[in-house]
Short mmCIF file of C-alpha atoms and ligand atoms in Angstrom, two decimals:
data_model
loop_
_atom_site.label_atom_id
_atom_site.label_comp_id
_atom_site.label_asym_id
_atom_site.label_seq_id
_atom_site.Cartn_x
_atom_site.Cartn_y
_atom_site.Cartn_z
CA UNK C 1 -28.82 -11.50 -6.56
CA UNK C 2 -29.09 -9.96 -9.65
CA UNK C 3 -26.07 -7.55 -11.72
CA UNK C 4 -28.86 -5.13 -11.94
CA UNK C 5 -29.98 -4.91 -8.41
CA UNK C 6 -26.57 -4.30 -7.32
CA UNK C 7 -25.66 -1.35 -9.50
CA UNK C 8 -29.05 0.66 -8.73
CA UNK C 9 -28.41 0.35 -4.83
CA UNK C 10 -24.83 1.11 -5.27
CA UNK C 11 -25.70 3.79 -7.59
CA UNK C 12 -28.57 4.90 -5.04
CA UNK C 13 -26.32 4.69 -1.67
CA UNK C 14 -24.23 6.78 -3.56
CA UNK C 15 -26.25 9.49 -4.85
CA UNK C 16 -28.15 9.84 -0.98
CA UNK C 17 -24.79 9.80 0.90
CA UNK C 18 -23.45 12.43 -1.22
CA UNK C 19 -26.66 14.19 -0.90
CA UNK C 20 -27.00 14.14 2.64
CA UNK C 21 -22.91 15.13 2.50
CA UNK C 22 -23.39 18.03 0.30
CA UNK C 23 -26.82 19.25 2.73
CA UNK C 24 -24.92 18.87 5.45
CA UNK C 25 -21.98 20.96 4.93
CA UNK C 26 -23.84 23.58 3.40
CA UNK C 27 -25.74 24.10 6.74
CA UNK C 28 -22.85 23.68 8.88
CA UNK C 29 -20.92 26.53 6.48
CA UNK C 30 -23.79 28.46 6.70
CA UNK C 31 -24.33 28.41 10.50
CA UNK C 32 -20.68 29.22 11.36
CA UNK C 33 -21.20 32.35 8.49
CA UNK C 34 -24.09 33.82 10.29
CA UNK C 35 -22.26 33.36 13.62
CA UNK C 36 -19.18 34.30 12.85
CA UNK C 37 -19.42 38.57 14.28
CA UNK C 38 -20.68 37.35 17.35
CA UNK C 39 -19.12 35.73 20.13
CA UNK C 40 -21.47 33.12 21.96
CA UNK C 41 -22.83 34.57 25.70
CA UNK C 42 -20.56 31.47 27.50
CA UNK C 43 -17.56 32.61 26.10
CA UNK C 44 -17.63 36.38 25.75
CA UNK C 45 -15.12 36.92 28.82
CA UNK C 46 -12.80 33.99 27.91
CA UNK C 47 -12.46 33.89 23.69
CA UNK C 48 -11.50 37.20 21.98
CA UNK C 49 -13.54 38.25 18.84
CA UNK C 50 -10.48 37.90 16.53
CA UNK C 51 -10.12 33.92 17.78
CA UNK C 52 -13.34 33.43 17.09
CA UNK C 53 -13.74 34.93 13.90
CA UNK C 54 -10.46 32.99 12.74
CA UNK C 55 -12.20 29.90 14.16
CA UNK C 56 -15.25 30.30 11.64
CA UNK C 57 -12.91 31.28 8.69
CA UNK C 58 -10.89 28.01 9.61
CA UNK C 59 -14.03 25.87 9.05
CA UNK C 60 -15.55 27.85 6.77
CA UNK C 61 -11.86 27.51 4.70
CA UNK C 62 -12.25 23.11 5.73
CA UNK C 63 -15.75 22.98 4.51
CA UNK C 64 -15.04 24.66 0.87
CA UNK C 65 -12.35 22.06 0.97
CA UNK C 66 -13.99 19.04 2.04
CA UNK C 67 -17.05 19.71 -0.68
CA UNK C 68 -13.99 19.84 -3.53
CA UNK C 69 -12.45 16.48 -1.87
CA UNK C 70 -16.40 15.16 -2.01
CA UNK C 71 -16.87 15.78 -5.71
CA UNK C 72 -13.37 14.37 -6.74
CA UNK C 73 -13.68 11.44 -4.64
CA UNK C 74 -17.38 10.54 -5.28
CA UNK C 75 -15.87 10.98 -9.43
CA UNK C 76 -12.94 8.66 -8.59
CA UNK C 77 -14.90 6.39 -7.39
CA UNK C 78 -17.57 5.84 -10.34
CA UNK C 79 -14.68 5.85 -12.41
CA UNK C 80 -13.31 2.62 -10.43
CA UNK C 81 -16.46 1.13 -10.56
CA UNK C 82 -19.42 1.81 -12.68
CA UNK C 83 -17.34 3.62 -15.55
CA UNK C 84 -14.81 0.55 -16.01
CA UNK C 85 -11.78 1.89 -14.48
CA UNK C 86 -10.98 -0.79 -12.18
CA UNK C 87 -11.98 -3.27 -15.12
CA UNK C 88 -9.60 -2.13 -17.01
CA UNK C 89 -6.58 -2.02 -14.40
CA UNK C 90 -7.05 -5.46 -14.01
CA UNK C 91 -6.88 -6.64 -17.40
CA UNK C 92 -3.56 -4.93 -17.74
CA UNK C 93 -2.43 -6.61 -14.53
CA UNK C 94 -3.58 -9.63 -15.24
CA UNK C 95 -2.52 -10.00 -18.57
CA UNK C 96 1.11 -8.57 -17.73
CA UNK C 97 1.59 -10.78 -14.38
CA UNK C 98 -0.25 -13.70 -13.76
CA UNK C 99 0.97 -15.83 -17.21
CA UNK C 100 4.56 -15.29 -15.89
CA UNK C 101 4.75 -15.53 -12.46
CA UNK C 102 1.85 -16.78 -11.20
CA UNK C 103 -1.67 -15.90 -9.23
CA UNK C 104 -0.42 -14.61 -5.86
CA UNK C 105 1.89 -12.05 -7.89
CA UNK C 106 -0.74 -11.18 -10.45
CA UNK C 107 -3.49 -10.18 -7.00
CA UNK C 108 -0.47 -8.44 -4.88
CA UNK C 109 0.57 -6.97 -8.28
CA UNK C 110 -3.58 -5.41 -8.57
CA UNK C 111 -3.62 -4.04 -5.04
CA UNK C 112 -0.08 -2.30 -5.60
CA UNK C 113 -1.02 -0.56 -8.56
CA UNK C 114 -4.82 0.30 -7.02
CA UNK C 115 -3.12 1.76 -4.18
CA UNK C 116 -0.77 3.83 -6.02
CA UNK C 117 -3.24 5.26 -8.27
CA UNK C 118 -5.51 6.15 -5.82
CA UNK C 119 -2.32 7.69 -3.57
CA UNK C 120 -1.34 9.87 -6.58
CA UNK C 121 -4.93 10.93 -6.69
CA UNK C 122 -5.07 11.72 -3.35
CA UNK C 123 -1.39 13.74 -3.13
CA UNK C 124 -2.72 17.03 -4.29
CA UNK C 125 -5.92 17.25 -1.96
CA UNK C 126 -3.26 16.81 0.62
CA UNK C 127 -0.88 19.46 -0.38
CA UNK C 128 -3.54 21.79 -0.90
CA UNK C 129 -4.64 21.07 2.75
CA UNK C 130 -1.28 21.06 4.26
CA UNK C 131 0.45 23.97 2.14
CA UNK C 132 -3.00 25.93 1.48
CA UNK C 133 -5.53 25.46 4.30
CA UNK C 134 -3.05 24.40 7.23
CA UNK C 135 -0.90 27.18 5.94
CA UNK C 136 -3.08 30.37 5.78
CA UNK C 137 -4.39 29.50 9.58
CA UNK C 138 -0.51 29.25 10.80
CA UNK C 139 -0.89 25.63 11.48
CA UNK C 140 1.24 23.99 8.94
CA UNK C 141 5.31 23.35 10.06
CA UNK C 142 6.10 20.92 7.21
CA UNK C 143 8.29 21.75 4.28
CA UNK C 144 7.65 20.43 1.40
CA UNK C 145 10.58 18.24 1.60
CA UNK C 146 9.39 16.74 4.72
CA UNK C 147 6.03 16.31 3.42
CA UNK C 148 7.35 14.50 0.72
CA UNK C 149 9.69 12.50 2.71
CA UNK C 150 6.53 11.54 4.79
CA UNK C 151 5.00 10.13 1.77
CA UNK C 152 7.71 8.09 0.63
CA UNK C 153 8.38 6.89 3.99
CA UNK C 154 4.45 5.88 4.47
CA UNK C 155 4.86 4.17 1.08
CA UNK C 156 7.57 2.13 2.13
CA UNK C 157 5.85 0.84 6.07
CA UNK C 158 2.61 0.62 4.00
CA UNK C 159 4.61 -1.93 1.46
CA UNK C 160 6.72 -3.52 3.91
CA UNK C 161 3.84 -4.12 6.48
CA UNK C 162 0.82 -4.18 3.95
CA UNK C 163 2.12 -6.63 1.20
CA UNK C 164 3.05 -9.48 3.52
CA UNK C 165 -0.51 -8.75 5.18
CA UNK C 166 -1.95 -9.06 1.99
CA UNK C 167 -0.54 -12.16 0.64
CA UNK C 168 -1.24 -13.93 3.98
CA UNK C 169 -5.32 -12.68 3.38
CA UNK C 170 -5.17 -13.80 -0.21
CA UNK C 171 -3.02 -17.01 0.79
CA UNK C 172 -6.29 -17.43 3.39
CA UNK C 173 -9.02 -16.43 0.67
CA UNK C 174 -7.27 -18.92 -2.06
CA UNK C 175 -7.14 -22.31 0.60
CA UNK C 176 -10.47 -22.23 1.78
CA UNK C 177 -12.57 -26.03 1.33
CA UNK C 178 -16.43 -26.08 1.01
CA UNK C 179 -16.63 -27.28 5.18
CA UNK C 180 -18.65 -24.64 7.01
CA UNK C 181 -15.72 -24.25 9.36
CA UNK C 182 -13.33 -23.55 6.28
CA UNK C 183 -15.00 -20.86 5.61
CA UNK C 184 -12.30 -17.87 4.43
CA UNK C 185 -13.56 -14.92 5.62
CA UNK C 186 -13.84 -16.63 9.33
CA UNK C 187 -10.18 -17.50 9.50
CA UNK C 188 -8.91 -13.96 7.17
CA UNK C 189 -11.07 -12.67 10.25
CA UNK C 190 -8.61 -14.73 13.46
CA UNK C 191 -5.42 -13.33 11.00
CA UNK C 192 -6.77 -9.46 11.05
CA UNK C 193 -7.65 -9.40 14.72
CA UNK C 194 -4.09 -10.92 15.21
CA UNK C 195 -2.72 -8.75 13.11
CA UNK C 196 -3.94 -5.73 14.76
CA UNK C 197 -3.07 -7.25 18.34
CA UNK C 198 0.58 -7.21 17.18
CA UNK C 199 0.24 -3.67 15.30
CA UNK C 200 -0.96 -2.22 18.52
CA UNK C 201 2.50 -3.21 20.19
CA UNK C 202 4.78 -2.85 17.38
CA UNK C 203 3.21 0.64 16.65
CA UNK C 204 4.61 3.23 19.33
CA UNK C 205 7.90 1.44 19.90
CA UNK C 206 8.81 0.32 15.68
CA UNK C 207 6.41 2.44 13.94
CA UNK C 208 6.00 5.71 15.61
CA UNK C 209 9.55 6.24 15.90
CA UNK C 210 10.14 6.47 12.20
CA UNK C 211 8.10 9.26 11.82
CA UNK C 212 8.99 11.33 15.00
CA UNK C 213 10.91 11.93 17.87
CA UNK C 214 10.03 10.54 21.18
CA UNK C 215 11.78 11.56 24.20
CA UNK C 216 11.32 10.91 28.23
CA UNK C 217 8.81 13.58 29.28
CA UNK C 218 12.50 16.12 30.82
CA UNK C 219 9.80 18.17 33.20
CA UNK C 220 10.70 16.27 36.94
CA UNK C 221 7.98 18.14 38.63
CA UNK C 222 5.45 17.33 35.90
CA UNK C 223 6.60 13.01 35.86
CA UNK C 224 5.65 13.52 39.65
CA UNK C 225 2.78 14.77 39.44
CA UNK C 226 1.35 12.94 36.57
CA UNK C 227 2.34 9.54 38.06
CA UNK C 228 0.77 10.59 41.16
CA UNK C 229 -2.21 10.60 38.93
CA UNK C 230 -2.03 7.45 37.35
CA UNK C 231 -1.05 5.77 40.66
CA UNK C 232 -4.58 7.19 41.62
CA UNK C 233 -6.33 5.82 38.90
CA UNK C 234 -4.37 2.32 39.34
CA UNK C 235 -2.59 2.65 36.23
CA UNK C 236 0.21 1.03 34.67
CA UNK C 237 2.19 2.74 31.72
CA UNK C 238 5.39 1.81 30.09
CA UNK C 239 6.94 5.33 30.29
CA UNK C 240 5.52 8.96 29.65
CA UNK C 241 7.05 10.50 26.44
CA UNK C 242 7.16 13.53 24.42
CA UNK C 243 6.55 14.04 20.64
CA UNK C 244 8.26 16.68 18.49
CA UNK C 245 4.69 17.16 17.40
CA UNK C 246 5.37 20.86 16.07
CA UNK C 247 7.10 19.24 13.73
CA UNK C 248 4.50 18.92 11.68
CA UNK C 249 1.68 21.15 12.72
CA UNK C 250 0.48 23.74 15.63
CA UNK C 251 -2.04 21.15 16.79
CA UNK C 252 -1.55 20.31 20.53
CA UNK C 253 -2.78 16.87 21.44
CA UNK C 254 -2.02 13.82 23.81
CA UNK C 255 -2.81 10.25 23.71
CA UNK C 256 -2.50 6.91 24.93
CA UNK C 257 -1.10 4.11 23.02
CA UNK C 258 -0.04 0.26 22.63
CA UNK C 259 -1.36 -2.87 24.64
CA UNK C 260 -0.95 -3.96 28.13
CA UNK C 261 2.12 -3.67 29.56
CA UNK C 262 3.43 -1.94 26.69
CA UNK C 263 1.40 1.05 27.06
CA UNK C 264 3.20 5.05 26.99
CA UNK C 265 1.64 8.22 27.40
CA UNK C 266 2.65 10.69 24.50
CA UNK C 267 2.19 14.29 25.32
CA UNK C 268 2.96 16.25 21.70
CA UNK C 269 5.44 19.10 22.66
CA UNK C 270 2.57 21.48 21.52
CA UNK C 271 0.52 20.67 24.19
CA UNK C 272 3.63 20.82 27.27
CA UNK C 273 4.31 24.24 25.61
CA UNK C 274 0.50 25.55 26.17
CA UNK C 275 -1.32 24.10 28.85
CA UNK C 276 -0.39 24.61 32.87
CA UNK C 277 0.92 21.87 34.51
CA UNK C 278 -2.45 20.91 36.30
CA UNK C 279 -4.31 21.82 32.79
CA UNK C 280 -1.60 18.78 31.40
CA UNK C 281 -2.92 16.82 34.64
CA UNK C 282 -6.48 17.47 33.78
CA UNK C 283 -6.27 16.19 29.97
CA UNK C 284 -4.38 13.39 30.86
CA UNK C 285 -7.07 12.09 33.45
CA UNK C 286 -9.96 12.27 30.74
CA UNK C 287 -7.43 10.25 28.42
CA UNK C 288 -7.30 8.08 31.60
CA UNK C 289 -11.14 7.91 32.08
CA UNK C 290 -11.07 6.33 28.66
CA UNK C 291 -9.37 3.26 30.01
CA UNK C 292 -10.93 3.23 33.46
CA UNK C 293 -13.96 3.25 31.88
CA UNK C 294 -13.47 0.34 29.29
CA UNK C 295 -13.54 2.21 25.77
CA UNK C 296 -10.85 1.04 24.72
CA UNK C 297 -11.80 -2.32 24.86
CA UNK C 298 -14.87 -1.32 24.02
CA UNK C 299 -14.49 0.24 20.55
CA UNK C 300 -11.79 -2.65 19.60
CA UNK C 301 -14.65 -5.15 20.42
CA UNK C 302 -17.09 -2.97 18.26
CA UNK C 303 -14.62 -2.70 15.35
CA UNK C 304 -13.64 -6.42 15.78
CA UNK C 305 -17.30 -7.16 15.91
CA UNK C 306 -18.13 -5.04 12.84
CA UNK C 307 -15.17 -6.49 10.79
CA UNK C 308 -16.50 -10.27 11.81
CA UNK C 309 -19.97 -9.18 9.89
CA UNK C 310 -18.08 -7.18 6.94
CA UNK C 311 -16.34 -10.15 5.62
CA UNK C 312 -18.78 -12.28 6.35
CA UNK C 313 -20.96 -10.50 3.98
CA UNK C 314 -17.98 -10.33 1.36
CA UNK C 315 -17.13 -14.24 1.50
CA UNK C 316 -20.81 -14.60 0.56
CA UNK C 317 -20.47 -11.19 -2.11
CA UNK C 318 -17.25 -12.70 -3.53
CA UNK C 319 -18.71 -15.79 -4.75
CA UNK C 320 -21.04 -14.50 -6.61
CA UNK C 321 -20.36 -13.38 -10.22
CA UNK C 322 -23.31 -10.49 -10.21
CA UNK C 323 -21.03 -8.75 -7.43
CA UNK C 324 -18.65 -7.73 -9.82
CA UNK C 325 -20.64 -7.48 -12.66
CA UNK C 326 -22.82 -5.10 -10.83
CA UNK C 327 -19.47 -2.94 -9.97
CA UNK C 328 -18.70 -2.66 -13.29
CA UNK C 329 -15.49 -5.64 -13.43
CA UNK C 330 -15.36 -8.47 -15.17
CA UNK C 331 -14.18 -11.47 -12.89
CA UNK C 332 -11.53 -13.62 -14.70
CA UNK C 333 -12.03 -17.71 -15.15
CA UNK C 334 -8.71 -18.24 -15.23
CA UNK C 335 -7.96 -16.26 -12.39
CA UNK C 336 -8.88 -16.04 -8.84
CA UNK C 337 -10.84 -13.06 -8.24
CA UNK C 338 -9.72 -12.72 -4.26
CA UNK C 339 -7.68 -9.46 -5.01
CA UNK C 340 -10.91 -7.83 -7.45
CA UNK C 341 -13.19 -8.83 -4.60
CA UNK C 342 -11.06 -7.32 -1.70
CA UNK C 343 -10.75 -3.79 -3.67
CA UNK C 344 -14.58 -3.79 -5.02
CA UNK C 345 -15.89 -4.01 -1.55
CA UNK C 346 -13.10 -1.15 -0.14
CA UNK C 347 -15.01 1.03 -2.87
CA UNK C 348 -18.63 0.15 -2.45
CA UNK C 349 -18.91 -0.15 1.18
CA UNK C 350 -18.56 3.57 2.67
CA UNK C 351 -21.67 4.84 0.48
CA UNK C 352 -24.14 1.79 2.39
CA UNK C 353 -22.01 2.31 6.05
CA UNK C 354 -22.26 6.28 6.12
CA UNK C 355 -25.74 5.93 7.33
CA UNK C 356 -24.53 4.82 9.96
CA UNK C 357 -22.52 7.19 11.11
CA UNK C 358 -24.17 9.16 13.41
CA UNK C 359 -24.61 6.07 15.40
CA UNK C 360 -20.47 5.65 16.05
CA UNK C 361 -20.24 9.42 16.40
CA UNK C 362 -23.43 9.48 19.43
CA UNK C 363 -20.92 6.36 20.93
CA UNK C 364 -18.24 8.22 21.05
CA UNK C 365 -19.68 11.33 22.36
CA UNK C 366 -21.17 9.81 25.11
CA UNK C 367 -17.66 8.32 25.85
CA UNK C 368 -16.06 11.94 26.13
CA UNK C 369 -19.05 12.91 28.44
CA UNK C 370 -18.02 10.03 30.77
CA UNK C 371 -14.25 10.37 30.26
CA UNK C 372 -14.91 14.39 31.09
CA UNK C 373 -17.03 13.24 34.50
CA UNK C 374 -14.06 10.57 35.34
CA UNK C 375 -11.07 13.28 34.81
CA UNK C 376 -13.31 15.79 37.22
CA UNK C 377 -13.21 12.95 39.87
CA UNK C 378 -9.53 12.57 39.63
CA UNK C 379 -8.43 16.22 38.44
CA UNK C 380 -9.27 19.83 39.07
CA UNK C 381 -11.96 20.05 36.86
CA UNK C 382 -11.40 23.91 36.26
CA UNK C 383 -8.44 23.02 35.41
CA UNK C 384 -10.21 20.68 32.91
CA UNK C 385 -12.37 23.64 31.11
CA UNK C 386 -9.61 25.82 30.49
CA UNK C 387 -7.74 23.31 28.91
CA UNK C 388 -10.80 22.30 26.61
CA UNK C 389 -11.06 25.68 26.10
CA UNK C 390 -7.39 26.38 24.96
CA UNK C 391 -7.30 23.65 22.97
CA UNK C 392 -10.08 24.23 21.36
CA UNK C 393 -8.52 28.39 20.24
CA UNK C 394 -5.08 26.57 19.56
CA UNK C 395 -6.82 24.31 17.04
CA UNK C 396 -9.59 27.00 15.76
CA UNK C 397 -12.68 24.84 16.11
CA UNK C 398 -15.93 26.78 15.61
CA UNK C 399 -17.52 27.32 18.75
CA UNK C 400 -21.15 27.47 16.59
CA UNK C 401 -21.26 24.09 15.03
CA UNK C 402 -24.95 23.21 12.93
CA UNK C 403 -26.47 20.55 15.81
CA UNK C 404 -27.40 18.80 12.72
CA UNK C 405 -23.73 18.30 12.10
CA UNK C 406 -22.59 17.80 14.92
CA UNK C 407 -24.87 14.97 15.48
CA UNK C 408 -23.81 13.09 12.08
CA UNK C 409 -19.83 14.19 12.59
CA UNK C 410 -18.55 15.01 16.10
CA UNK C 411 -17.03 12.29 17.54
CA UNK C 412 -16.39 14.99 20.30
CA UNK C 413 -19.14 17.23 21.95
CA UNK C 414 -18.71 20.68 20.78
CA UNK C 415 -17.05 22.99 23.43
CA UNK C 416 -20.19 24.60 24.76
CA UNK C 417 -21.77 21.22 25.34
CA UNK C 418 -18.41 20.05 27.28
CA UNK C 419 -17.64 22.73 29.43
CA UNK C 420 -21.93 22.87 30.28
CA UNK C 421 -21.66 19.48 31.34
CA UNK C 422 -18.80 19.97 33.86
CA UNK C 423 -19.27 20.49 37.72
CA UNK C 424 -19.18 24.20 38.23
CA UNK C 425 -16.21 25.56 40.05
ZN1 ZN Y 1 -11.54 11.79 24.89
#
C-alpha cells in the first residue's frame, strides 16, 4: 500500500461522510420545520400542539448543534491527522519520556496526553449542550459544580480502569513473535473480550454507584407486580433498583444491566414518577423481550465479531510504515509505534465505518419491533402505547422525523411506526 493511496481515501471517506452528514441533517431540520404547526392525524387527540411544537424546536435546537459539533470535530480531526497535529504530540512525548523512563511510559504517556486534549476539546460542546440546549427545553438538573465533578470523576475511572487496560494491550502489541498464532491483534482481541466480560459485572455494582444513587425499588405493590412479570418470562435478576436519575436530567428511562446472575433492573426515578404502574410493567417487558429474544447476546457477538475483524485489519495496518505516513505521523525507529498505531486508527476509522451505519441502526430497529411484539404478549399492550407515547413528550422527540434519517440514525422506530405496529386495543 502506498502513503498516497491512503491519504486520498482517508481524505475521500471523509469529505462523503461529512457530506452525507451535513445532507442529512439539513433534511431532517427541514422536515420537522415544515411540520412543526401541525400535529400528525394519529396523535391529534393524545399530543397537545404546544408539546409538539416544543418537540420540533428541541430537534430543530439538537440539529443546529450537532452541525457545529460536525464542523469542529471533522477540523479536529484533520488537524490530528493530515495537518501534523498528532505528529507533533508525539515528538514532544517521545522526546520528553521514552529516553528516561522507558517505552511502555513514553506510549501510556501519548495516549494520556491524546485523551486529554481531545477531552478539553470536547468540554465546551458539552456545556453548551448541557447548560444551553438541555437547559432552554427544562431538561438539564446539573449544576455546574456537579457537571464538573462528573468530569473529574470520569477522568479519574477512565485513568484508573483505562491505563492498566492500556498497558496490558501495548504489553500484548510489544510481545508478539512472527508464528501465525502469535499474532497480536488475536490475543489483544481474547484480553478485550475479557475485559469487557468483567466490565459488564463490575459496572452496575463498582462503577455505577460512583456516579449515582441506587436504591431497592420502596413501591411493595410495584416489586409484586413486576416480579410477577419476570417470573412469567422465566427471568432471573439480582434485585430491581432505582436511580436518582433526575439528578442529572428530566429524561425518564429504564434498563437492564450486568451478566448472568448478576443482572438488576434500574428504573431511573423519572420514569416511577411518570408512568402508571402497569405503563412501568409494560416498558419493563419490552426491556425483557430484549433478553428473551437473544439481543443481548446478539449485539455482544456482533460487536465481538466486528472488533475480531477491526484489529485484525490494524495488526496488518500497523506494520506498515505507509499507514502512518499516509495519516500524516512519522513512525519512530527507535520507538515502538504500538501507541501511534492504536490512536491513528481511533481517528481514521469512523469516516470508512459510517457507511455502515444504517445497517446497525435497521438491526436494531427490527429488535424494538420484536421486543414491542414480546412485551404485548406478556403486558397490556395499551398500556405499552401510552407509555411510548409519554416517553416520547417527556423527552421531546419529533413525532415527524425525515424517513431518510431515520433510516441512517434511529436505532429506535419513530413513535408513529411503534405504536402502528402494536395490536390494537
Ligand atoms: Zn428496546
Amino acid at each position: 500500500m502506498q502513503a498516497s493511496t491512503l491519504t486520498l481515501a482517508f481524505a475521500v471517506a471523509l469529505l462523503a461522510s461529512m457530506a452525507v452528514k451535513l445532507w442529512l441533517a439539513t433534511r431532517q431540520m427541514r422536515h420537522v420545520a415544515a411540520h412543526r404547526d401541525a400535529v400528525p392525524a394519529a396523535f391529534a387527540a393524545t399530543v397537545t400542539p404546544e408539546a409538539h411544537r416544543k418537540a420540533a424546536d428541541y430537534t430543530l435546537a439538537k440539529g443546529r448543534f450537532g452541525m457545529l459539533s460536525l464542523a469542529l470535530g471533522s477540523a479536529v480531526l484533520l488537524g490530528w491527522t493530515l495537518l501534523g497535529g498528532l505528529d507533533a504530540l508525539n515528538v514532544v512525548v517521545r522526546d520528553l519520556v521514552q529516553p528516561r523512563w522507558g517505552n511502555l511510559a513514553y506510549q501510556l504517556a501519548l495516549l494520556t496526553a491524546f485523551s486529554v486534549i481531545g477531552a478539553v476539546i470536547e468540554l465546551p460542546l458539552d456545556w453548551y449542550s448541557t447548560f444551553r440546549i438541555e437547559q432552554r427545553y427544562g431538561f438539564n438538573r446539573m449544576s455546574t459544580r456537579l457537571w464538573l465533578g462528573d468530569m473529574l470523576k470520569g477522568a479519574a475511572v477512565g485513568a484508573v480502569i483505562g491505563l492498566p487496560i492500556a498497558a496490558l494491550i501495548l504489553w500484548i502489541m510489544g510481545s508478539a513473535g512472527s508464528q501465525w498464532w502469535q499474532a497480536w491483534w488475536f490475543w489483544a482481541w481474547v484480553a478485550w473480550v475479557a475485559i469487557n466480560l468483567v466490565l459488564l459485572v463490575l459496572y452496575p455494582t463498582v462503577i455505577a454507584p460512583l456516579f449515582n444513587k441506587f436504591e431497592p425499588l420502596p413501591d411493595e405493590a410495584l416489586k409484586t407486580r413486576v416480579q410477577a412479570l419476570m417470573q412469567r418470562c422465566g427471568f432471573a435478576a439480582q434485585g430491581l433498583f432505582v436511580m436518582d436519575g433526575s439528578k442529572r436530567s428530566a429524561h425518564a428511562n429504564a434498563y437492564f444491566t450486568g451478566l448472568g446472575a448478576a443482572k438488576r433492573v434500574v428504573f431511573f426515578d423519572t420514569l416511577l414518577k411518570r408512568l402508571s404502574p402497569s405503563e412501568v410493567e409494560a416498558v419493563l417487558a419490552h426491556e425483557l423481550g430484549h433478553f428473551k429474544l437473544r439481543h443481548v447476546v446478539k449485539r455482544m457477538a456482533g460487536i465481538f465479531g466486528l472488533s475480531l475483524v477491526g484489529l485484525a485489519l490494524l495488526g496488518w495496518l500497523a506494520a506498515q510504515s505507509s499507514f502512518y505516513v499516509g495519516l500524516g505521523v512519522n513512525p519512530g525507529l527507535a520507538a515502538p509505534n504500538d501507541a501511534l498505531a492504536l490512536i491513528l486508527f481511533m481517528l481514521a476509522l469512523p469516516p470508512f465505518t459510517f457507511f455502515i451505519s444504517p445497517l446497525m441502526a435497521h438491526v436494531s430497529r427490527v429488535h424494538e419491533f420484536e421486543a414491542d411484539a414480546y412485551a404485548c404478549t406478556q403486558a397490556d399492550g395499551s398500556a405499552l402505547a401510552s407509555a411510548l407515547l409519554k416517553l416520547h413528550e417527556d423527552n421531546a422527540a419529533t413525532l415527524t422525523p425525515d424517513p431518510l434519517y431515520v433510516r441512517f440514525y434511529y436505532s429506535h422506530p419513530p413513535a408513529s411506526e411503534r405504536l402502528a405496529a402494536l395490536p390494537a386495543p
